[in-house]
Short mmCIF file of C-alpha atoms in Angstrom, two decimals:
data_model
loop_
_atom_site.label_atom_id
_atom_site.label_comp_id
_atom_site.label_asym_id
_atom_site.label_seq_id
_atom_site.Cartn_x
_atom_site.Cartn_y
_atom_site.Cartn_z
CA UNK A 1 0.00 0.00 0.00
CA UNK A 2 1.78 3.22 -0.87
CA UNK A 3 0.72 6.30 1.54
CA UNK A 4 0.57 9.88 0.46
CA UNK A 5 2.01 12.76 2.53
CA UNK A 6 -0.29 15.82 2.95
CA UNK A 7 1.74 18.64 1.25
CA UNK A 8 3.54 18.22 -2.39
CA UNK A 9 2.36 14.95 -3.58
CA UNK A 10 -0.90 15.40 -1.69
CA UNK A 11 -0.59 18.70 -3.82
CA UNK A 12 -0.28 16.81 -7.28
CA UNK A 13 -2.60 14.46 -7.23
CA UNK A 14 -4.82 16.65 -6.78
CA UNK A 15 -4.14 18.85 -9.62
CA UNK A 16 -3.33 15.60 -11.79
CA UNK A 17 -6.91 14.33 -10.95
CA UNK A 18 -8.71 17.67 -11.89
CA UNK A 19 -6.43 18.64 -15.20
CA UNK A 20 -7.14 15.42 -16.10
CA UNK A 21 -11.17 15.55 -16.15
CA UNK A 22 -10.89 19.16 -16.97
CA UNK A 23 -9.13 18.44 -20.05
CA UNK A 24 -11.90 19.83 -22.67
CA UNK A 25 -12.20 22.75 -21.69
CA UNK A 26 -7.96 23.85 -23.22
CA UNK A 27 -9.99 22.25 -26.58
CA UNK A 28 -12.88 25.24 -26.04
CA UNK A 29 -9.80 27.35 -25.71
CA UNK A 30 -10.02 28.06 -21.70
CA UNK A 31 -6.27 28.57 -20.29
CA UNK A 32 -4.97 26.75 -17.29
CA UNK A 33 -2.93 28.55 -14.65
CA UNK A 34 -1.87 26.84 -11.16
CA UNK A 35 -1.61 28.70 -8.15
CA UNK A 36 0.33 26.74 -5.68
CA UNK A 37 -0.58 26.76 -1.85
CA UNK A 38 2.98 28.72 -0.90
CA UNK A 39 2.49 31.43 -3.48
CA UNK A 40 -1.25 32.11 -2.30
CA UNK A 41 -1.90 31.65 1.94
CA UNK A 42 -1.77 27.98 1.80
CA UNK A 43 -4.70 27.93 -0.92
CA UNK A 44 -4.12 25.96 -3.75
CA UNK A 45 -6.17 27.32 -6.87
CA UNK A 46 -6.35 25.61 -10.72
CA UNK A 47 -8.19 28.75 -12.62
CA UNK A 48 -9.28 28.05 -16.18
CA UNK A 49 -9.89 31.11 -18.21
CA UNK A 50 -12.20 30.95 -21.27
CA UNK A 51 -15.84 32.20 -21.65
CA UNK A 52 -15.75 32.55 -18.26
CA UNK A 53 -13.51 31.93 -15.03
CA UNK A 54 -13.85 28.58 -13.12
CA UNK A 55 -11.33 28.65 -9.89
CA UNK A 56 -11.02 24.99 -8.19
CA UNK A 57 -9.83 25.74 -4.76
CA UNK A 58 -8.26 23.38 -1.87
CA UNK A 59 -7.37 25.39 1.40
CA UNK A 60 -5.34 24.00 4.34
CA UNK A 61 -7.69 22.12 6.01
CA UNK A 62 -8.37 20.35 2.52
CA UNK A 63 -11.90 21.40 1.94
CA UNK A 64 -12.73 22.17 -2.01
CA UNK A 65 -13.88 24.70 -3.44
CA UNK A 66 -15.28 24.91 -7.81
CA UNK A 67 -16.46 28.09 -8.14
CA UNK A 68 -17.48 29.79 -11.78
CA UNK A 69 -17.82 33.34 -12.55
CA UNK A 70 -18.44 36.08 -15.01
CA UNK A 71 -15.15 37.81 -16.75
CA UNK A 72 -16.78 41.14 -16.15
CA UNK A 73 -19.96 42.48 -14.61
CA UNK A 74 -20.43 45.80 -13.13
CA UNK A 75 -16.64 46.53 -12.31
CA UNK A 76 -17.64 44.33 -9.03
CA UNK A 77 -14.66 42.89 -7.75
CA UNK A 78 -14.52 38.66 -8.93
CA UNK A 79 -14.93 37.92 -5.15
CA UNK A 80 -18.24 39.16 -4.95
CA UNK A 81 -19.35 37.37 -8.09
CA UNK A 82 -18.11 33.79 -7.93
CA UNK A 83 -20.64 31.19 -7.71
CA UNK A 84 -20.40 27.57 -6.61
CA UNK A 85 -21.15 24.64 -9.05
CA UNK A 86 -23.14 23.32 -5.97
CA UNK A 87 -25.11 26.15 -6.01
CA UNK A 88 -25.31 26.48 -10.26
CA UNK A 89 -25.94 23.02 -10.40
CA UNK A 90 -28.79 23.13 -7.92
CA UNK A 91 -30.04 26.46 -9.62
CA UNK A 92 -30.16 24.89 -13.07
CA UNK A 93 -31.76 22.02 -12.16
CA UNK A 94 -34.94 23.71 -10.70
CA UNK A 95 -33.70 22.59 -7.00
CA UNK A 96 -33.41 18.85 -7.37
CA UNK A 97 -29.87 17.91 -7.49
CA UNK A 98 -27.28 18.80 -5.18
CA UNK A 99 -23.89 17.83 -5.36
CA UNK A 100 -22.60 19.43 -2.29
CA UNK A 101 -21.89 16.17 -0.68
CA UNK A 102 -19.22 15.48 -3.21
CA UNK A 103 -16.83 18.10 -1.84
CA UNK A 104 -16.25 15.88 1.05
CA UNK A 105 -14.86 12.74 -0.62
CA UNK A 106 -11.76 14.91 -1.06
CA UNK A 107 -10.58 13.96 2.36
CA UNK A 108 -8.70 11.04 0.87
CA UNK A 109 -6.88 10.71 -1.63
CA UNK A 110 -7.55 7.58 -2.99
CA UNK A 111 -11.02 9.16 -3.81
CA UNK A 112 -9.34 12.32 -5.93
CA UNK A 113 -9.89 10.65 -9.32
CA UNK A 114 -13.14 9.25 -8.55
CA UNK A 115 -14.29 12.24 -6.93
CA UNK A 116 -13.03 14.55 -9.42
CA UNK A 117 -14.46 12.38 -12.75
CA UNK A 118 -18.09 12.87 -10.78
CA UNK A 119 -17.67 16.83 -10.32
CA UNK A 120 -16.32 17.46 -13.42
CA UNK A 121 -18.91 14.81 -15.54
CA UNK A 122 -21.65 17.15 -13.50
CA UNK A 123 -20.01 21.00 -14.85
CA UNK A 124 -20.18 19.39 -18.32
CA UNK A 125 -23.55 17.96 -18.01
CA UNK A 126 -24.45 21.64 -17.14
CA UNK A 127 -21.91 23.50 -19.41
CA UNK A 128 -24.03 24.66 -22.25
CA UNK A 129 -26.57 26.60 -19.80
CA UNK A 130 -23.59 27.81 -17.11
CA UNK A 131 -21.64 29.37 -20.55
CA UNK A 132 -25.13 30.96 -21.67
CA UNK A 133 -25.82 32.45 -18.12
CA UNK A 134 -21.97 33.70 -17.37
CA UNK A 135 -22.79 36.39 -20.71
CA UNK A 136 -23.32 39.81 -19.73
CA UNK A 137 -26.38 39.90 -20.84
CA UNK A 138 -27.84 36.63 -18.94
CA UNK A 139 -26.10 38.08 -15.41
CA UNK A 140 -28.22 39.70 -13.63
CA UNK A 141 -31.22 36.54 -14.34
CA UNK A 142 -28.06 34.37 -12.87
CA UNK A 143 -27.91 36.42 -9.79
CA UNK A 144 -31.51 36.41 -9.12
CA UNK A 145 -32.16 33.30 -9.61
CA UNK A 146 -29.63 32.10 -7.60
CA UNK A 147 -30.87 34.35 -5.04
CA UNK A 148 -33.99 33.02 -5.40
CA UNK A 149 -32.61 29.43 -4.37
CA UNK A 150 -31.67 30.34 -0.90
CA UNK A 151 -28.28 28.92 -1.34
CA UNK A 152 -24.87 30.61 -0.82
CA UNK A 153 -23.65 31.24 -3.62
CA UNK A 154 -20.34 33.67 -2.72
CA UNK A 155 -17.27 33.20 -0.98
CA UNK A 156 -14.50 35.72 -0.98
CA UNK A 157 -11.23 34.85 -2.58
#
């Protein structure tokens, strides 16, 4: 049985697991930049840039973050604007499914690839609509109606 260290390989499998499943989206002709944890307070960030932003975040204490948001909208800073997939996901599927609970499988790391195939299989089940809703036009009908789910949908960077 070969164990993993929390830290740098921790670190890598992690990214491995997600650039892996997130591989379409360099064919739409998003870009892929990694932040690693000692460059930005311990968070680890994979950012795709394309149509829109999608940041997928582990902090410290390991829990995950997948946020999307809009490239530009009201000269609002991108903190106040990202979104969570859990909380797209649950918007665009009139309040039935809710993916939240997939987050936590991230604990180990024998789970990354597994875990990371089932987040990413649910952003492209949804991609069409999250791509038609991140235009500036469709923005403020995102906001509201994620507003109108009760969820969260904001966390500052």
């Amino acid at each position: 049985m070969r164990n993993i260290e929390r830290g740098t390989d921790d670190n890598r499998l992690f990214l491995i697991s997600f650039e892996r499943c997130m591989k379409p989206l360099k064919e739409m002709g998003f870009n892929f930049t990694y932040f690693p944890p000692e460059e930005n307070s311990d968070t680890l960030i994979l950012r795709y840039t394309g149509a829109f932003i999608i940041d997928i975040e582990r902090d410290e204490r390991l829990d995950v973050g997948f946020y999307c948001y809009p490239l530009h909208y009201d000269n609002k800073p991108h903190s106040m604007l990202r979104i969570g997939l859990n909380a797209l996901i649950f918007m665009l599927s009139n309040n039935k499914e809710n993916i939240s609970h997939l987050f936590t499988s991230f604990w180990d790391p024998w789970d990354y690839v597994k875990t990371a195939e089932l987040i990413s299989d649910k952003f492209f089940d949804y991609y069409c609509k999250i791509e038609w809703f991140m235009k500036d036009e469709n923005l403020d009908l995102l906001y509201r109606r994620i507003k109108e789910t009760g969820m969260e949908f904001s966390r500052s960077i």
